[in-house]
PDB file of C-alpha atoms in Angstrom:
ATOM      1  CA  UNK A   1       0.000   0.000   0.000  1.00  0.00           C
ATOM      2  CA  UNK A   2       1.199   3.215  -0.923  1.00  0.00           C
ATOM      3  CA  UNK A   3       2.928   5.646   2.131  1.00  0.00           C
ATOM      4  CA  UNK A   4      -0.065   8.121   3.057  1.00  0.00           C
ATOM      5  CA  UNK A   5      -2.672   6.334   1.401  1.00  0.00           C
ATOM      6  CA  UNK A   6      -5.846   5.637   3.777  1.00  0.00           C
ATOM      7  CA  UNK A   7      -6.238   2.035   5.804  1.00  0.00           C
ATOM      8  CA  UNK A   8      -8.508  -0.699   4.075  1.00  0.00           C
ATOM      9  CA  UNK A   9      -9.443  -1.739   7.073  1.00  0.00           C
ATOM     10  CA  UNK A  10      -9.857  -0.361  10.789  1.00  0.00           C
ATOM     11  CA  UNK A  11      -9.744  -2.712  13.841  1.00  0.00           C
ATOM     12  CA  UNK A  12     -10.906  -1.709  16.818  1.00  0.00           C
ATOM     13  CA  UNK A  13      -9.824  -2.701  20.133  1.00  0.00           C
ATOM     14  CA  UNK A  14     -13.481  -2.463  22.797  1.00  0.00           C
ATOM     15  CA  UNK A  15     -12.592  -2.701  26.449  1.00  0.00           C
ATOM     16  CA  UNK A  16     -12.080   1.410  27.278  1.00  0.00           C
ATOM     17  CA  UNK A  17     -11.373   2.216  23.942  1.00  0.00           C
ATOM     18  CA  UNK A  18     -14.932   1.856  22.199  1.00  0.00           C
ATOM     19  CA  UNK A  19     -16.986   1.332  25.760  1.00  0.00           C
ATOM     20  CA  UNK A  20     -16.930   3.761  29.021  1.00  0.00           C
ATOM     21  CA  UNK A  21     -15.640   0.881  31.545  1.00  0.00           C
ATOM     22  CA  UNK A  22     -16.364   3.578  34.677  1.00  0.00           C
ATOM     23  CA  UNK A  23     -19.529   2.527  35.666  1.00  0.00           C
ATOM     24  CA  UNK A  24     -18.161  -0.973  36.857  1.00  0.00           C
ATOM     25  CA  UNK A  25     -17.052   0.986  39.365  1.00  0.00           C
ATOM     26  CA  UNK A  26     -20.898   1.088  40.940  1.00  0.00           C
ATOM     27  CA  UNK A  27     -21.137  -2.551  40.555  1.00  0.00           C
ATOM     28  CA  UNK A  28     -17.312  -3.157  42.550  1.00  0.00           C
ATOM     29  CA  UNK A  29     -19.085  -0.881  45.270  1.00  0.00           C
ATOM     30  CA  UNK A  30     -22.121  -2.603  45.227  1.00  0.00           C
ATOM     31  CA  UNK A  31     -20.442  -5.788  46.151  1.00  0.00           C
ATOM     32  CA  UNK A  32     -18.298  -3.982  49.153  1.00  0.00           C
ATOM     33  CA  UNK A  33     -15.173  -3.283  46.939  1.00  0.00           C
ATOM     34  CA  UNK A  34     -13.811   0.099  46.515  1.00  0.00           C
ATOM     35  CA  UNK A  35     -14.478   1.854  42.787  1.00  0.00           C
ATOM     36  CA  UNK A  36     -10.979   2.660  42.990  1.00  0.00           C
ATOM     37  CA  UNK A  37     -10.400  -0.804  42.424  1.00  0.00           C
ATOM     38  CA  UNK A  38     -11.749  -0.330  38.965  1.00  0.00           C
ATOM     39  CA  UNK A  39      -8.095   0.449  37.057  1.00  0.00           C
ATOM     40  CA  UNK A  40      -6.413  -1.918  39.347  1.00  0.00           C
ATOM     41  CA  UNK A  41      -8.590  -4.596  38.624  1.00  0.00           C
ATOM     42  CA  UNK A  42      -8.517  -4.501  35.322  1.00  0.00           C
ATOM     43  CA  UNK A  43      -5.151  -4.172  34.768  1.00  0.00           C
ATOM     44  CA  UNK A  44      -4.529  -7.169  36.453  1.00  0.00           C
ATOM     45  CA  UNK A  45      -7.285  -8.769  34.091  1.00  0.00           C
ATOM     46  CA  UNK A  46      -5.156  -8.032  31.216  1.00  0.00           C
ATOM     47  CA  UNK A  47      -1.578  -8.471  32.775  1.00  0.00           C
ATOM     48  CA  UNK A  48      -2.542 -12.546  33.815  1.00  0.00           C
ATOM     49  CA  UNK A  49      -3.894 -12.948  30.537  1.00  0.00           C
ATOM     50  CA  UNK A  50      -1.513 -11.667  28.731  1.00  0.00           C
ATOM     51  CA  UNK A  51       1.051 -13.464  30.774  1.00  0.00           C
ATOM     52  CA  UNK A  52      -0.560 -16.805  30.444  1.00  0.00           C
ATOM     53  CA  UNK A  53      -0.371 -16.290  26.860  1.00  0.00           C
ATOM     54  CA  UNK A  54       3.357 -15.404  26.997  1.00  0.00           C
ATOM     55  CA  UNK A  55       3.620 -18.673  29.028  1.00  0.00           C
ATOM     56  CA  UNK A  56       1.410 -20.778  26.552  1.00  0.00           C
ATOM     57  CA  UNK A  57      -1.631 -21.272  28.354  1.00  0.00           C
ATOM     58  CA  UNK A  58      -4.829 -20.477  26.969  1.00  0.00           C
ATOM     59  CA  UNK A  59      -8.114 -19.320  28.777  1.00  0.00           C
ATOM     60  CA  UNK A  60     -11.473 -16.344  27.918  1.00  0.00           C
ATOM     61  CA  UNK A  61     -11.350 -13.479  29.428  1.00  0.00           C
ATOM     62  CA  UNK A  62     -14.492 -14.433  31.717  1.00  0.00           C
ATOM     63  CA  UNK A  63     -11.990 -16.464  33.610  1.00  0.00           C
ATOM     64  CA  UNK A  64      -9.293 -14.478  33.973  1.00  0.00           C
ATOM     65  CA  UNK A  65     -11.841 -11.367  35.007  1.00  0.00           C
ATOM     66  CA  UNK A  66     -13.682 -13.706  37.590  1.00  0.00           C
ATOM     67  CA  UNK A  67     -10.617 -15.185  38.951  1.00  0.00           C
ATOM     68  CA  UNK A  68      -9.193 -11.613  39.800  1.00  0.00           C
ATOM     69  CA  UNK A  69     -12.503 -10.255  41.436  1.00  0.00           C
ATOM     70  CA  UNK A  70     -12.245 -13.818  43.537  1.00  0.00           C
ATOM     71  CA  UNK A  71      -8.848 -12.953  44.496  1.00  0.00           C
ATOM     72  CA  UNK A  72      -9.936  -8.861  45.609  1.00  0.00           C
ATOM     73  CA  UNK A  73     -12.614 -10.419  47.400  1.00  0.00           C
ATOM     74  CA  UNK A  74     -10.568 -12.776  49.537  1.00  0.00           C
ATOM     75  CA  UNK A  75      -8.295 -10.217  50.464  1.00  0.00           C
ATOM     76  CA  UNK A  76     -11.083  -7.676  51.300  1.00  0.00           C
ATOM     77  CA  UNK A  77     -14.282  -9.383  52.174  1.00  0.00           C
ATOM     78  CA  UNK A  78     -13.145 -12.354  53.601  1.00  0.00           C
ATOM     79  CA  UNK A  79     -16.264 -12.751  55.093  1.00  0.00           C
ATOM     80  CA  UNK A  80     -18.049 -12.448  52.061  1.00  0.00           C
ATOM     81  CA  UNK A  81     -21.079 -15.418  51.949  1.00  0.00           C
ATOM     82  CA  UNK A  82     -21.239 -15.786  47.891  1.00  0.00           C
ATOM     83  CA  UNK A  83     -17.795 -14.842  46.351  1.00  0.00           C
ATOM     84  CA  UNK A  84     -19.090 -16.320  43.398  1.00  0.00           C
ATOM     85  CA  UNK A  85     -22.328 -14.388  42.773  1.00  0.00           C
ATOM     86  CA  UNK A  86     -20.443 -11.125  44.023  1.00  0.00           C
ATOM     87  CA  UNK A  87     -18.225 -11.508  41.359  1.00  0.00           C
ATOM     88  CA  UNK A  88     -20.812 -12.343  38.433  1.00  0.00           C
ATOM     89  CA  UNK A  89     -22.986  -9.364  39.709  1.00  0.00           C
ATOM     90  CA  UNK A  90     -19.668  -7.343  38.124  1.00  0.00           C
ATOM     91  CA  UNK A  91     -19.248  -9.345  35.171  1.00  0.00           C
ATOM     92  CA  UNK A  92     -22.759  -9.083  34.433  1.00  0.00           C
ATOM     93  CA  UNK A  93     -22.512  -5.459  33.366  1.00  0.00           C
ATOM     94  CA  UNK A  94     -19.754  -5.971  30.692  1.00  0.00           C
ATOM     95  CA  UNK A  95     -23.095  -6.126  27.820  1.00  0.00           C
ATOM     96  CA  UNK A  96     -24.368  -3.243  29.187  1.00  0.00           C
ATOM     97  CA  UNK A  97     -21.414  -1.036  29.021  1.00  0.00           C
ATOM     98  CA  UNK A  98     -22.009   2.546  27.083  1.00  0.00           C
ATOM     99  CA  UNK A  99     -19.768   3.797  24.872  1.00  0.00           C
ATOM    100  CA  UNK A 100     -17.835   6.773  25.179  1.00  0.00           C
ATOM    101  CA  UNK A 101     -20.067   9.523  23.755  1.00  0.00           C
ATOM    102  CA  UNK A 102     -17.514  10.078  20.489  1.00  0.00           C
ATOM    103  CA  UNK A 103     -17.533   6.568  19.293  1.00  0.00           C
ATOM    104  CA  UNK A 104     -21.226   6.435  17.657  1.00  0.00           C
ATOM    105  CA  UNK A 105     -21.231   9.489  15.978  1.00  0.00           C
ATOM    106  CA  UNK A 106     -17.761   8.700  14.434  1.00  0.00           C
ATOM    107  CA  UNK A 107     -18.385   5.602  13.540  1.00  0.00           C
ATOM    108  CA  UNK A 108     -21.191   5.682  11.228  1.00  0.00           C
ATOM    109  CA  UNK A 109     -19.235   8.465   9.469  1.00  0.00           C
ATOM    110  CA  UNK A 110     -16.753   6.292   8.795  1.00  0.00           C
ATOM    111  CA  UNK A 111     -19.130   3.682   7.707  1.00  0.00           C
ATOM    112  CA  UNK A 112     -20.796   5.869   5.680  1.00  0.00           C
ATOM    113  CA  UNK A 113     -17.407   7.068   3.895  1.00  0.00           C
ATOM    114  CA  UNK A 114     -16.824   3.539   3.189  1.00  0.00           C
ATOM    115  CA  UNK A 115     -14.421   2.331   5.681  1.00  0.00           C
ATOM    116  CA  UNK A 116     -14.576  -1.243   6.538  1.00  0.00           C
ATOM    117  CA  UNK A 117     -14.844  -1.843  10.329  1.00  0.00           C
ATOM    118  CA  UNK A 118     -14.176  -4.737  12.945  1.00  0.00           C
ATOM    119  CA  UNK A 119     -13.709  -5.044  15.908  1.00  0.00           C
ATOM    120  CA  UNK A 120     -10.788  -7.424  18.059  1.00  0.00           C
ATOM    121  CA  UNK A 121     -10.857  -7.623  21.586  1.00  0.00           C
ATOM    122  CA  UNK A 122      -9.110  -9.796  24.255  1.00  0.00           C
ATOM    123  CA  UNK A 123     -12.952 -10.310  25.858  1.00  0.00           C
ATOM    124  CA  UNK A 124     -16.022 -11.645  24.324  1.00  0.00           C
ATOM    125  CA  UNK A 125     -17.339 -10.563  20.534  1.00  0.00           C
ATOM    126  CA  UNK A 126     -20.693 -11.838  21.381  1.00  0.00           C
ATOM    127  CA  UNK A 127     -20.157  -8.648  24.442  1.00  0.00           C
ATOM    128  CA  UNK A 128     -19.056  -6.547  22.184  1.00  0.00           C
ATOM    129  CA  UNK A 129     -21.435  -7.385  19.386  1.00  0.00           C
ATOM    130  CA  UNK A 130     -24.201  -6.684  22.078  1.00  0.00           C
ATOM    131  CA  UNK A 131     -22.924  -3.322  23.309  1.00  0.00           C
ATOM    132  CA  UNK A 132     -22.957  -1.755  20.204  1.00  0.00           C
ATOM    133  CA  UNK A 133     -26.093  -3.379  19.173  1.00  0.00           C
ATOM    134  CA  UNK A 134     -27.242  -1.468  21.953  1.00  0.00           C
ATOM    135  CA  UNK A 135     -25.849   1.938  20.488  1.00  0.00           C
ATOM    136  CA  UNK A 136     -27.061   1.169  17.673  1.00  0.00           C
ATOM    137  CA  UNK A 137     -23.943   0.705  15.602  1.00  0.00           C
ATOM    138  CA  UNK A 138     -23.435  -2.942  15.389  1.00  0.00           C
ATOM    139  CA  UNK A 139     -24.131  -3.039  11.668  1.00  0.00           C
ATOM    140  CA  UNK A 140     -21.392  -0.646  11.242  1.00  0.00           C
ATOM    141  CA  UNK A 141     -19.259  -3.576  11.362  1.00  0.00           C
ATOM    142  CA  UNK A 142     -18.769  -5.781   9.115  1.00  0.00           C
ATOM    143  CA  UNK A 143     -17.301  -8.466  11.521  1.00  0.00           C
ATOM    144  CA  UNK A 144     -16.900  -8.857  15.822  1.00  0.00           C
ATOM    145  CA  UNK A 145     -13.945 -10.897  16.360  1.00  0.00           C
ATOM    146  CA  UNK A 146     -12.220 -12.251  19.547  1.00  0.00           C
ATOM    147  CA  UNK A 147      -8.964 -13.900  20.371  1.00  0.00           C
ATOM    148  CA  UNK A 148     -10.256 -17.260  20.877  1.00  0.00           C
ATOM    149  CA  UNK A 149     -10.441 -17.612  16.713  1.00  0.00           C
ATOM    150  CA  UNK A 150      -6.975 -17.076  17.647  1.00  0.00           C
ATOM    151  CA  UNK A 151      -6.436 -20.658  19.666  1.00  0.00           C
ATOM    152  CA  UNK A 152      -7.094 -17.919  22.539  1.00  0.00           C
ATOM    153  CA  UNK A 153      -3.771 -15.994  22.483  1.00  0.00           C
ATOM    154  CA  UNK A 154      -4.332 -12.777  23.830  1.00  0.00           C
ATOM    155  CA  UNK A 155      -3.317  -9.144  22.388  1.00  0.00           C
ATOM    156  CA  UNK A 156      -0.591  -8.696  21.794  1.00  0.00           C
ATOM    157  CA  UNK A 157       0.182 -11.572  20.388  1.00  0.00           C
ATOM    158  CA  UNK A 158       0.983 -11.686  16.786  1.00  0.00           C
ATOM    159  CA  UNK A 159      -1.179 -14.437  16.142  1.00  0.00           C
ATOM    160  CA  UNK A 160      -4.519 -12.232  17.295  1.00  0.00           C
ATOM    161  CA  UNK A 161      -3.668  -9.711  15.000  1.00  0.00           C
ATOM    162  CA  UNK A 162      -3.061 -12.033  11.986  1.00  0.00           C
ATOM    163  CA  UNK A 163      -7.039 -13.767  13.294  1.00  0.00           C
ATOM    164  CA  UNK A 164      -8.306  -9.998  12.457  1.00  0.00           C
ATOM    165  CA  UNK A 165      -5.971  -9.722   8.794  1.00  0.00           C
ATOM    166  CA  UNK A 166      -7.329 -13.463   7.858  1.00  0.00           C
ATOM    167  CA  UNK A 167     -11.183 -12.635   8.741  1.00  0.00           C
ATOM    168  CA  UNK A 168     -11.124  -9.036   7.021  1.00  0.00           C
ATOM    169  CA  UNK A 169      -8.928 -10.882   3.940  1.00  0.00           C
ATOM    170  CA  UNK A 170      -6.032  -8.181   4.078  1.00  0.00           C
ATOM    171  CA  UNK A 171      -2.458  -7.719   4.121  1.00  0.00           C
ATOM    172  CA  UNK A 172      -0.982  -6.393   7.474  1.00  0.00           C
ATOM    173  CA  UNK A 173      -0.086  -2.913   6.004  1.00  0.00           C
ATOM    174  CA  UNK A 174      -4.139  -2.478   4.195  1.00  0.00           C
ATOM    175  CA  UNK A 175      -5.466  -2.855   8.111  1.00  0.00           C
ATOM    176  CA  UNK A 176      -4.842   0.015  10.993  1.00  0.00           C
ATOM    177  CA  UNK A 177      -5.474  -0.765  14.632  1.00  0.00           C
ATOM    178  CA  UNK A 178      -7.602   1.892  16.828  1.00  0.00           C
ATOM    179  CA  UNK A 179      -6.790   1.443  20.624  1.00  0.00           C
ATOM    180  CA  UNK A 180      -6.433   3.323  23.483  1.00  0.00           C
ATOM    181  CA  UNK A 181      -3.911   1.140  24.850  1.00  0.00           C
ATOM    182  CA  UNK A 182      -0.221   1.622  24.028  1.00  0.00           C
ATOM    183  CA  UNK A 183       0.681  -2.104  24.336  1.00  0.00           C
ATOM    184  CA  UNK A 184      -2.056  -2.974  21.753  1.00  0.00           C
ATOM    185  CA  UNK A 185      -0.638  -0.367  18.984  1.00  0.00           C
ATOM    186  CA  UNK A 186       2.929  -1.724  19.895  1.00  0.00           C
ATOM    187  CA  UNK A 187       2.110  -5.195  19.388  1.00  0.00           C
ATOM    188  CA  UNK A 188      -0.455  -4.547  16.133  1.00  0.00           C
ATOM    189  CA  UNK A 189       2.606  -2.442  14.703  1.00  0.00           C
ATOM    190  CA  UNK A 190       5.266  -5.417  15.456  1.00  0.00           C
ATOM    191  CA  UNK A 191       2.946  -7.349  13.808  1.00  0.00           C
ATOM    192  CA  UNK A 192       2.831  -4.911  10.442  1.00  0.00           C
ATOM    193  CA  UNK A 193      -0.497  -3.024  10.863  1.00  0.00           C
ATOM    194  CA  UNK A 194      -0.551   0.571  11.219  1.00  0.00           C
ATOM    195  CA  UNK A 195      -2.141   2.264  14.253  1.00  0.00           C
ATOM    196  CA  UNK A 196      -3.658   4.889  15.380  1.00  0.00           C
ATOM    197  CA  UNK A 197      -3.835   5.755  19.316  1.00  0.00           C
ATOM    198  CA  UNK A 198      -6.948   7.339  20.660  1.00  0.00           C
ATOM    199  CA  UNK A 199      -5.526   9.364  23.836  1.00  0.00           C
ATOM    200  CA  UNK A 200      -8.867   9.528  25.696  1.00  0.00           C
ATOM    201  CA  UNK A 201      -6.655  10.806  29.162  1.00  0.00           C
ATOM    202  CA  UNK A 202      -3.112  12.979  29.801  1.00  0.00           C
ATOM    203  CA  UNK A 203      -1.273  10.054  30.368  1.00  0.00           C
ATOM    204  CA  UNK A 204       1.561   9.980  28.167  1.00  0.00           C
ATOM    205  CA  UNK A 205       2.714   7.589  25.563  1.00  0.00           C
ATOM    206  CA  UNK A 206       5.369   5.048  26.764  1.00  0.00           C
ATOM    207  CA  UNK A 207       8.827   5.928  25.229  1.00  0.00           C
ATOM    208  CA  UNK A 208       9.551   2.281  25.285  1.00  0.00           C
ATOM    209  CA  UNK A 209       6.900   1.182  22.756  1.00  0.00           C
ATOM    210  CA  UNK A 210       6.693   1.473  19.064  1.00  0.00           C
ATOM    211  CA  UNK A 211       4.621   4.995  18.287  1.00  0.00           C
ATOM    212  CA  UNK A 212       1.109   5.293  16.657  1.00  0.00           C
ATOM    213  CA  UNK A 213       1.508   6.091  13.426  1.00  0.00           C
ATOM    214  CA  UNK A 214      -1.687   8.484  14.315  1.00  0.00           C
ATOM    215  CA  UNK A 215      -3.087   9.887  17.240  1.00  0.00           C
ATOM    216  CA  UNK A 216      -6.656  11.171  18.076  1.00  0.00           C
ATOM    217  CA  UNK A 217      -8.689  12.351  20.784  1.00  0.00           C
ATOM    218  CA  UNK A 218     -11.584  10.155  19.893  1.00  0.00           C
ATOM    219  CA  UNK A 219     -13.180   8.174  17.085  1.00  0.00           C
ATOM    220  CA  UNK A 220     -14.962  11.313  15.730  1.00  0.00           C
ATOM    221  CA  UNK A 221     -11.684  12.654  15.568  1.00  0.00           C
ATOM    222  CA  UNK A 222     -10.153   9.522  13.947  1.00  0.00           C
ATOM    223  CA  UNK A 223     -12.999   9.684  11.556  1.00  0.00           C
ATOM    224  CA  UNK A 224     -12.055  13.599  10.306  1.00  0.00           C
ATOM    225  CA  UNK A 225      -8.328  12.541   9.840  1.00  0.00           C
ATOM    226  CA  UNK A 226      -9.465   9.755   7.255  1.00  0.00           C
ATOM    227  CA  UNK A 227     -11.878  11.975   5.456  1.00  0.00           C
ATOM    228  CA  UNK A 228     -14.890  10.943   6.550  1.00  0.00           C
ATOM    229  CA  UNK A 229     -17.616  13.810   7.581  1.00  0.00           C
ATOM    230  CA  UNK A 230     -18.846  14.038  10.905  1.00  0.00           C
ATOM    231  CA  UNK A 231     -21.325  15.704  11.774  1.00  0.00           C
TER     232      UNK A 231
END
């Protein structure tokens, strides 16, 4: 593909980077964890399953999510009579997540420019098939993929991001990865995609990690820089 000539295809990451994750934070306080916990928590959702990947191990993201709110509430609630339906009452709320309010809008512009859109996420595509069936977006995409097709190897593993290429029928360089997390545009670019970085907070980009080749302040945004018209 040509230098400067637009992405074929956009992938898009979900968890915080197409939904508003904050108002988990109600359902950690409603069973007797801190919403604090939120960023911690989730983290460490991502960090064991990325590790277990690393390691060779393979499990959904269910799992790994439930396991972690198991762990918080043995170490906070030890007294807790039904760890199991304390941490489902969490989990629960993953379908009903909203997106964050730029991502509809600039979405169906780039739909209606003729971008072709999936989405790739290291949770469940039937979750995020049903969250943005519930923004009413969900035809936008032409495909809802998630890492088990890829013999459940987490992002950033190479072998995701080739799942996504092989699905949309691309070459590497014809897709571009949206995501709000650095590691995910490091690992999409190691693996030959180009990226774009949708810096939704201050926090800086890591120095350490391969840079987005662009960055945006939402999907609206995302959606002017390719040409599309918004609004």
């Amino acid at each position: 593909m040509p230098e400067g000539s637009l992405p074929e295809v956009l992938v898009f990451d979900v968890n915080e980077t197409l939904t508003d994750m904050s108002p988990l934070a109600d359902r950690l306080t409603d069973i007797g964890l801190p919403g604090s916990l939120l960023p911690a928590w989730f983290a460490g959702v991502l960090r064991d399953g990325i590790a277990l990947t690393l390691a060779g191990g393979r499990t959904d993201f269910a799992t790994v999510a439930r396991d972690a709110l198991l762990d918080r509430l043995a170490r906070e609630r030890p007294g807790e009579p039904d760890p199991e339906a304390a941490a489902q009452h969490v989990l629960g709320a993953l379908p009903e997540l909203p997106l964050h309010a730029d991502v509809p809008e600039g979405v169906r512009a780039l739909h209606a420019s003729g971008h072709r859109l999936i989405t790739l996420t290291n949770g469940s595509a039937d979750t995020s098939r049903a969250v943005l069936e519930r923004a009413g977006v969900a035809d936008c995409f032409e495909a809802h993929l998630d890492v088990q097709g890829a013999g459940g190897r987490w992002k950033p593993s190479s072998a995701a991001y080739a799942h996504a290429l092989s699905a949309a029928d691309v070459r590497p360089g014809a897709a571009m990865l949206v995501a709000v997390h650095p590691w995910d545009i490091d690992g999409a670019a190691r693996a030959g995609l180009r990226t774009a970085w949708l810096r939704r907070t201050p926090v800086p980009y890591p120095s350490a990690q391969r840079p987005a080749d662009r960055q945006a302040t939402g999907v609206d945004d995302l959606a002017r820089q390719l040409g599309a018209a918004v609004g």
